[in-house]
Coordinates of C-alpha atoms in Angstrom, one line a residue:
Chain J
M580 CA 106.4 94.2 48.7
I581 CA 103.8 91.7 49.9
D582 CA 106.5 89.1 50.2
S583 CA 108.7 91.3 52.4
V584 CA 105.8 91.9 54.8
R585 CA 105.2 88.2 55.0
D586 CA 108.9 87.6 55.6
S587 CA 109.1 89.9 58.6
E588 CA 106.0 88.3 60.1
Q589 CA 106.8 86.1 63.0
P590 CA 103.7 85.5 65.0
L591 CA 105.3 83.8 68.0
L592 CA 108.1 86.4 68.4
D593 CA 105.5 89.2 68.1
Q594 CA 103.3 87.6 70.6
L595 CA 106.2 87.1 73.1
T596 CA 107.2 90.7 72.7
E597 CA 103.6 91.8 73.2
A598 CA 103.4 89.7 76.3
F599 CA 106.4 91.3 77.9
R600 CA 104.6 94.6 77.8
C601 CA 102.3 93.6 80.6
L602 CA 105.3 94.4 82.9
P603 CA 105.3 97.9 84.5
G604 CA 107.5 100.4 82.7
V605 CA 108.1 98.1 79.7
G606 CA 107.4 99.7 76.3
P607 CA 107.6 98.2 72.8
K608 CA 111.4 98.7 72.5
G609 CA 112.1 97.2 75.9
A610 CA 109.8 94.3 75.3
Q611 CA 111.6 93.6 72.0
R612 CA 115.0 93.7 73.7
M613 CA 113.8 91.2 76.3
S614 CA 112.4 88.7 73.9
L615 CA 115.5 89.0 71.5
H616 CA 117.9 88.6 74.5
L617 CA 116.2 85.4 75.7
L618 CA 116.1 83.9 72.2
E619 CA 119.6 84.9 71.1
R620 CA 121.6 84.6 74.3
D621 CA 119.8 82.9 77.2
R622 CA 117.4 80.1 76.1
S623 CA 117.9 78.2 79.3
G624 CA 117.1 81.3 81.4
G625 CA 114.0 81.9 79.3
K626 CA 112.8 78.3 79.9
R627 CA 113.4 78.6 83.6
L628 CA 111.5 81.9 83.6
A629 CA 108.6 80.3 81.8
T630 CA 108.3 77.3 84.1
L631 CA 108.6 79.5 87.2
L632 CA 106.2 82.1 86.0
N633 CA 103.7 79.4 85.2
E634 CA 104.2 77.7 88.6
A635 CA 104.1 81.0 90.5
M636 CA 100.9 82.1 88.8
E637 CA 99.3 78.8 89.5
R638 CA 100.4 78.2 93.1
I639 CA 100.9 81.6 94.8
G640 CA 97.7 82.7 96.4
N641 CA 96.8 84.8 99.4
C642 CA 97.2 83.7 103.0
Q643 CA 93.8 83.0 104.5
S644 CA 94.7 84.8 107.6
C645 CA 96.6 87.9 106.6
R646 CA 96.0 88.1 102.8
N647 CA 99.8 88.3 102.1
L648 CA 101.0 86.4 99.1
C649 CA 101.9 82.8 99.9
E650 CA 101.9 79.3 98.5
E651 CA 100.2 77.5 101.3
D652 CA 96.9 78.2 103.1
L653 CA 98.8 80.1 105.7
C654 CA 102.0 82.2 105.3
N655 CA 105.2 81.6 107.3
I656 CA 104.5 84.6 109.6
C657 CA 101.0 83.4 110.4
R658 CA 102.2 79.9 111.1
N659 CA 105.1 81.1 113.3
T660 CA 104.0 80.3 116.8
G661 CA 106.9 82.4 118.3
R662 CA 105.3 85.7 117.2
E663 CA 102.9 87.7 119.3
T664 CA 99.3 87.0 118.3
T665 CA 97.8 90.0 120.2
T666 CA 99.2 92.7 118.0
L667 CA 98.2 93.1 114.4
C668 CA 100.1 95.4 112.1
I669 CA 98.1 96.6 109.1
V670 CA 100.1 97.3 105.9
E671 CA 99.1 98.3 102.4
S672 CA 101.2 95.8 100.4
P673 CA 103.5 92.8 100.6
A674 CA 106.4 95.3 99.9
D675 CA 105.5 97.3 103.0
L676 CA 105.4 94.1 105.0
I677 CA 108.9 93.1 103.8
A678 CA 110.1 96.6 104.7
I679 CA 108.9 96.3 108.3
E680 CA 110.2 92.7 108.5
Q681 CA 113.7 93.9 107.4
S682 CA 113.7 96.6 110.1
A683 CA 113.4 93.8 112.6
C684 CA 111.5 96.0 115.0
Y685 CA 108.1 94.2 115.0
R686 CA 107.3 90.7 116.4
G687 CA 103.6 90.6 116.0
K688 CA 101.4 89.5 113.1
Y689 CA 100.3 91.3 110.0
F690 CA 97.3 92.0 107.9
V691 CA 97.9 93.0 104.2
L692 CA 95.2 95.3 102.7
M693 CA 96.5 94.8 99.1
G694 CA 95.8 98.5 98.4
T695 CA 94.3 101.6 99.9
L696 CA 90.8 102.9 99.7
S697 CA 90.6 104.8 96.4
P698 CA 87.0 105.4 95.3
I699 CA 88.0 106.8 91.9
E700 CA 89.9 103.6 91.2
G701 CA 87.0 101.5 92.4
I702 CA 88.7 100.3 95.6
G703 CA 86.3 100.3 98.5
P704 CA 86.1 98.6 101.9
E705 CA 85.3 95.2 100.3
E706 CA 88.5 95.2 98.1
I707 CA 90.8 95.9 101.1
G708 CA 89.3 92.9 102.9
I709 CA 87.6 94.8 105.8
D710 CA 85.3 91.9 106.7
Q711 CA 88.2 89.5 107.0
L712 CA 90.1 92.1 109.1
L713 CA 87.1 92.4 111.4
S714 CA 86.8 88.7 112.0
R715 CA 90.6 88.5 112.5
C716 CA 90.3 91.3 115.1
K717 CA 87.7 89.4 117.0
A718 CA 90.1 86.5 117.4
G719 CA 92.1 87.8 120.4
V720 CA 93.8 90.9 119.0
E721 CA 94.6 93.5 121.6
E722 CA 96.3 96.2 119.6
L723 CA 96.0 97.2 116.0
I724 CA 98.9 99.2 114.4
L725 CA 97.9 101.1 111.3
A726 CA 101.1 101.2 109.2
V727 CA 99.6 102.9 106.2
S728 CA 101.2 105.5 104.0
S729 CA 101.0 109.2 104.8
T730 CA 98.9 110.0 101.8
V731 CA 95.3 111.1 101.4
E732 CA 94.3 107.5 100.6
G733 CA 96.3 106.2 103.5
E734 CA 94.6 108.7 105.8
A735 CA 91.2 107.7 104.6
T736 CA 92.0 104.0 105.0
A737 CA 93.3 104.5 108.5
H738 CA 90.2 106.5 109.5
Y739 CA 87.8 103.9 107.9
I740 CA 89.5 100.9 109.6
A741 CA 89.7 102.7 112.9
E742 CA 86.0 103.5 112.8
S743 CA 85.1 100.0 111.8
V744 CA 87.2 98.4 114.5
R745 CA 86.4 100.8 117.3
P746 CA 83.2 99.0 118.5
L747 CA 85.4 96.0 119.3
G748 CA 87.1 98.0 122.0
I749 CA 90.7 97.1 121.0
S750 CA 93.5 99.6 121.1
I751 CA 94.2 101.2 117.7
T752 CA 97.4 103.1 117.0
R753 CA 98.9 104.7 113.9
I754 CA 102.6 104.9 113.2
A755 CA 104.1 108.3 113.7
Q756 CA 104.4 110.8 110.9
G757 CA 106.9 113.6 110.7
I758 CA 110.6 114.3 110.6
P759 CA 112.7 111.5 109.2
L760 CA 115.8 110.4 111.1
G761 CA 118.6 112.8 110.1
G762 CA 116.2 115.2 108.6
E763 CA 117.0 118.9 109.0
L764 CA 114.0 121.0 109.7
E765 CA 115.0 123.8 107.3
F766 CA 114.5 121.4 104.3
I767 CA 111.3 119.8 105.3
D768 CA 108.1 120.9 103.6
G769 CA 105.4 122.8 105.5
N770 CA 102.8 120.0 105.5
T771 CA 105.2 117.5 107.1
L772 CA 106.3 120.1 109.6
A773 CA 102.7 120.8 110.5
H774 CA 102.1 117.1 111.1
A775 CA 105.2 116.8 113.1
I776 CA 104.3 119.7 115.4
E777 CA 100.8 118.5 115.8
G778 CA 102.0 115.0 116.7
R779 CA 104.7 116.1 119.1
K780 CA 105.2 114.1 122.2
G781 CA 106.5 114.6 125.7
I782 CA 110.1 113.6 126.4
Chain B
M1120 CA 108.8 120.1 72.6
T1121 CA 108.4 123.6 71.5
K1122 CA 108.2 126.0 74.3
S1123 CA 107.7 129.2 72.4
R1124 CA 105.3 130.7 74.9
A1125 CA 106.3 131.6 78.5
A1126 CA 105.0 129.1 81.0
I1127 CA 101.4 129.9 82.0
F1128 CA 100.6 128.9 85.6
E1129 CA 97.2 127.7 86.2
K1130 CA 95.4 127.2 89.6
A1131 CA 94.6 123.5 90.1
Y1132 CA 93.7 120.8 92.6
I1133 CA 94.5 117.1 92.2
L1134 CA 91.4 114.9 92.0
H1135 CA 93.3 111.7 91.6
A1136 CA 97.0 110.8 91.3
R1137 CA 98.2 107.5 89.9
K1138 CA 101.6 106.0 89.5
Y1139 CA 103.1 106.0 86.1
L1140 CA 106.3 104.2 85.0
N1141 CA 109.1 104.1 87.6
T1142 CA 109.1 107.5 89.1
S1143 CA 106.3 109.5 87.4
L1144 CA 102.8 110.4 88.3
I1145 CA 99.7 111.1 86.2
L1146 CA 97.5 113.7 87.9
N1147 CA 93.9 114.2 87.1
L1148 CA 93.4 117.9 87.8
L1149 CA 90.5 120.2 88.4
T1150 CA 91.7 123.6 87.1
R1151 CA 90.0 126.9 87.1
E1152 CA 90.6 127.9 83.5
Q1153 CA 90.5 124.6 81.6
G1154 CA 88.3 122.4 83.7
R1155 CA 89.4 118.8 84.3
Y1156 CA 92.3 117.2 82.5
S1157 CA 95.4 115.0 83.1
V1158 CA 99.1 115.8 83.2
V1159 CA 102.2 113.6 83.5
V1160 CA 104.6 114.8 86.1
K1161 CA 107.9 113.2 85.3
G1162 CA 110.2 112.1 88.1
A1163 CA 107.7 113.2 90.8
R1164 CA 108.3 110.0 92.8
G1165 CA 112.0 109.9 92.3
A1166 CA 114.3 109.8 95.3
G1167 CA 115.7 113.3 94.8
S1168 CA 112.4 114.9 93.7
K1169 CA 111.2 118.0 95.7
L1170 CA 107.7 117.0 94.7
R1171 CA 107.9 113.6 96.2
G1172 CA 104.9 113.0 98.6
R1173 CA 103.6 116.5 98.1
L1174 CA 101.3 116.0 95.1
Q1175 CA 98.2 115.0 97.1
P1176 CA 94.6 115.9 96.7
F1177 CA 93.3 119.0 98.5
T1178 CA 96.5 120.9 98.0
P1179 CA 96.3 124.2 96.0
L1180 CA 98.7 124.0 93.1
L1181 CA 100.0 126.3 90.4
I1182 CA 100.8 124.2 87.4
A1183 CA 102.4 124.9 84.0
S1184 CA 102.1 122.3 81.3
F1185 CA 102.5 121.8 77.6
G1186 CA 101.2 119.3 75.1
R1187 CA 98.3 119.4 72.7
G1188 CA 96.7 116.0 73.3
E1189 CA 94.5 114.7 76.0
L1190 CA 97.5 114.1 78.3
K1191 CA 99.7 117.1 78.9
T1192 CA 103.1 117.2 80.5
A1193 CA 103.8 119.3 83.5
T1194 CA 106.8 121.6 83.3
S1195 CA 106.6 123.4 86.6
I1196 CA 104.6 123.1 89.8
D1197 CA 104.3 125.5 92.6
F1198 CA 102.6 125.4 95.9
P1199 CA 101.0 128.8 96.6
G1200 CA 99.5 127.9 100.0
P1201 CA 99.2 125.2 102.6
A1202 CA 97.1 122.0 101.8
F1203 CA 93.6 121.8 103.3
R1204 CA 93.9 119.4 106.2
L1205 CA 90.9 117.2 106.2
T1206 CA 90.6 114.5 108.8
G1207 CA 88.2 111.6 109.5
E1208 CA 84.8 111.9 108.1
K1209 CA 85.6 115.3 106.5
L1210 CA 88.3 113.6 104.5
L1211 CA 85.9 111.0 103.2
L1212 CA 83.5 113.8 102.2
G1213 CA 86.5 115.4 100.3
L1214 CA 87.1 112.1 98.5
Y1215 CA 83.4 111.9 97.7
S1216 CA 83.5 115.3 96.1
N1217 CA 86.5 114.3 94.1
E1218 CA 84.8 111.3 92.8
L1219 CA 81.8 113.3 91.8
L1220 CA 83.9 115.8 89.9
Y1221 CA 86.0 113.1 88.3
R1222 CA 82.9 111.4 87.0
L1223 CA 80.7 114.4 86.1
L1224 CA 83.1 116.9 84.5
G1225 CA 84.2 116.5 80.9
H1226 CA 87.8 116.9 79.7
F1227 CA 88.8 120.5 79.1
D1228 CA 85.4 121.9 79.9
P1229 CA 86.1 125.1 81.8
A1230 CA 84.1 125.5 85.0
P1231 CA 85.5 128.4 87.0
N1232 CA 82.4 128.4 89.3
I1233 CA 82.7 124.8 90.1
Y1234 CA 86.4 125.3 90.9
D1235 CA 85.6 128.3 93.2
E1236 CA 82.8 126.3 94.9
Y1237 CA 85.2 123.3 95.4
E1238 CA 87.7 125.6 97.1
I1239 CA 85.0 126.9 99.4
L1240 CA 83.9 123.3 100.1
L1241 CA 87.4 122.3 101.1
D1242 CA 87.7 125.4 103.4
A1243 CA 84.3 124.6 105.0
L1244 CA 85.2 120.9 105.4
Q1245 CA 88.4 122.0 107.3
H1246 CA 86.9 124.8 109.4
A1247 CA 83.1 124.6 109.6
S1248 CA 81.5 122.5 112.3
A1249 CA 78.4 121.7 110.3
R1250 CA 78.5 118.0 109.4
F1251 CA 76.9 117.5 105.9
A1252 CA 75.8 121.1 105.0
P1253 CA 78.9 122.0 103.1
I1254 CA 78.7 118.9 100.9
R1255 CA 75.0 119.3 100.2
F1256 CA 75.5 122.9 99.2
F1257 CA 78.3 121.8 96.9
E1258 CA 76.2 119.1 95.3
L1259 CA 73.4 121.6 94.7
T1260 CA 75.9 124.1 93.1
L1261 CA 77.4 121.3 91.0
L1262 CA 73.9 120.3 89.7
Q1263 CA 73.2 124.0 89.0
E1264 CA 76.4 124.4 87.1
L1265 CA 75.9 121.3 85.1
G1266 CA 72.5 122.5 84.0
Y1267 CA 70.4 120.4 86.3
G1268 CA 69.7 123.0 89.0
I1269 CA 66.8 122.3 91.4
N1270 CA 64.1 124.9 91.9
F1271 CA 63.3 124.8 95.6
G1272 CA 61.0 127.8 95.5
R1273 CA 58.2 126.6 93.2
E1274 CA 55.8 123.7 92.9
V1275 CA 56.5 122.3 89.5
S1276 CA 53.0 121.4 88.1
T1277 CA 51.3 124.7 89.0
G1278 CA 54.4 127.0 89.1
E1279 CA 53.1 128.4 92.3
P1280 CA 55.5 129.4 95.1
V1281 CA 56.1 126.7 97.7
E1282 CA 53.8 127.1 100.8
A1283 CA 55.5 127.0 104.2
D1284 CA 53.0 124.6 105.9
C1285 CA 52.5 122.2 103.0
Y1286 CA 54.5 119.1 102.3
Y1287 CA 56.3 118.3 99.0
Y1288 CA 58.0 115.3 97.3
Y1289 CA 60.7 115.5 94.7
V1290 CA 60.8 113.9 91.2
V1291 CA 64.2 113.8 89.3
A1292 CA 64.3 116.1 86.3
E1293 CA 60.9 117.6 87.2
G1294 CA 61.0 119.2 90.6
F1295 CA 58.8 119.4 93.7
H1296 CA 55.2 118.2 93.8
K1297 CA 52.7 118.7 96.5
A1298 CA 52.6 115.6 98.6
P1299 CA 49.4 114.2 100.3
A1300 CA 49.4 114.8 104.0
S1301 CA 52.1 112.7 105.9
A1302 CA 53.4 111.0 102.8
K1303 CA 56.6 109.1 103.2
D1304 CA 59.9 111.0 102.5
S1305 CA 58.1 114.3 102.0
I1306 CA 59.7 117.6 102.9
R1307 CA 58.2 120.6 104.6
G1308 CA 57.6 123.7 102.5
A1309 CA 59.2 125.9 105.1
D1310 CA 62.5 123.9 104.7
L1311 CA 62.4 124.3 100.9
I1312 CA 61.8 128.0 101.3
G1313 CA 64.8 128.2 103.6
I1314 CA 67.0 126.4 101.2
A1315 CA 65.8 128.5 98.3
A1316 CA 66.6 131.7 100.2
E1317 CA 70.1 130.5 101.1
I1318 CA 70.9 129.5 97.5
S1319 CA 69.6 132.8 96.1
A1320 CA 71.3 134.9 98.8
N1321 CA 74.5 133.4 97.4
G1322 CA 76.0 133.9 100.9
V1323 CA 77.8 130.6 100.6
L1324 CA 79.9 130.7 103.7
D1325 CA 76.9 131.9 105.7
S1326 CA 75.0 128.8 104.7
Y1327 CA 77.4 126.7 106.7
S1328 CA 76.5 128.5 109.9
A1329 CA 74.6 126.7 112.5
R1330 CA 71.4 128.6 111.7
T1331 CA 70.9 126.9 108.4
A1332 CA 72.8 123.7 109.0
N1333 CA 69.7 121.8 110.0
Q1334 CA 68.0 122.5 106.7
F1335 CA 71.0 121.4 104.7
D1336 CA 71.8 118.5 107.0
S1337 CA 68.5 116.7 106.5
R1338 CA 68.1 113.2 105.2
Q1339 CA 65.5 114.4 102.7
L1340 CA 67.9 116.8 101.1
R1341 CA 70.5 114.1 100.9
N1342 CA 68.0 111.9 99.1
I1343 CA 67.1 114.7 96.7
T1344 CA 70.7 115.4 95.7
R1345 CA 71.5 111.7 95.6
K1346 CA 68.6 111.0 93.2
S1347 CA 69.5 113.9 90.9
L1348 CA 73.2 113.1 90.8
G1349 CA 72.3 109.4 90.3
A1350 CA 70.5 110.3 87.1
L1351 CA 73.7 111.9 85.8
L1352 CA 76.1 109.3 87.1
G1353 CA 74.4 106.3 85.5
D1354 CA 74.5 102.7 86.8
K1355 CA 78.0 102.6 88.2
P1356 CA 77.6 103.2 92.0
V1357 CA 79.5 106.0 93.7
K1358 CA 82.3 104.1 95.4
S1359 CA 83.0 106.7 98.1
R1360 CA 79.5 106.2 99.5
S1361 CA 80.5 102.8 100.8
L1362 CA 83.0 104.5 103.0
F1363 CA 80.2 106.0 105.1
R1364 CA 78.8 102.7 106.0
R1365 CA 80.8 101.2 108.8
A1366 CA 81.8 97.6 108.0
G1367 CA 80.3 94.8 110.0
S1368 CA 77.2 96.8 111.0

């Protein structure tokens, strides 16, 4: 009995499986499958993952200008001299920045909040880098575009930033909220419709 | 997964929603019948979900759930009415009230009065013009319901009724003491009498009218509720208060 328990004990394998569970959506079974897959079938892939993970965790930090994830002091977008420096687009996360970049509709610079104001989660103005944003705004920004989510937290974040930046006298806009392209009115929920009607514009 | 009983819908508001797994949400709810608790809503963030984007704070919900543990699972969610539309500072006050409820209410501790008062608060935040009166009134009711009500009508050491032309100062867990003339942070007896009358009249919505707004809007009353709530909240600061201080100033 005692022997069989000892036989199944493999501290390194257990630790590896446990470590995979830090990934979102990975439970005990999934974590076990990942570690067994790497050990049984893809040792070279596992080694590559290990070195890259190590290197990425060491070397990827935040851009000193826009807070986006990057390896250098400044990210590519902030270093790019071809982009307009007078507009600043505020996004919640690097994923949002990538989404806007892929739409290829924006040629200005960004500021990444790395979250939204959420008091219950302990995320306040400091955590979203408000001081850094303000000093950035003082350096020749003419328009601030708030590209935050259409959620209660996004709304609160937009309001807070707008109020903080207002004394600087720069133009502040928020991206439109309402009917998606190809959306049929009949199937749109009441709250979205109310927003859309309130935010209607002349044509 | 026994569903022997028919689904019982319960009135609820979301205090906080957080992402869970790929497409699910965990909602922390304030319900009328069972107080505050959490439910998982499976698939709520999925591409085809009707609930996607709709599970926001300040939205009246009817929710049916099952499960015996701390974390229930939602089986059905309905939207009986439109969401309260809070904007700007009113929205921040709404978040502040959510943080208070999140931190002060225990799990599965039924508090129908607090629920009703919360609904009245949201309505007042959306419609009333008074700036801070609704939230002050809500704080006072919350303290009352939690068993830490403040007696605005009497001087605590003597038990005598408050006199209109005297000044008073407040001590947490005790009450109002007579203040020496022109003491700092003291509050006029007449204001205390006015507040006491409004509270006992229970005319909640009337208290948001312009007539009483000044008494409820005062800095002194803010300090009184802040001290009293602070004693219950402990050392961890109330994060939403930082939203009322403008950055850089």
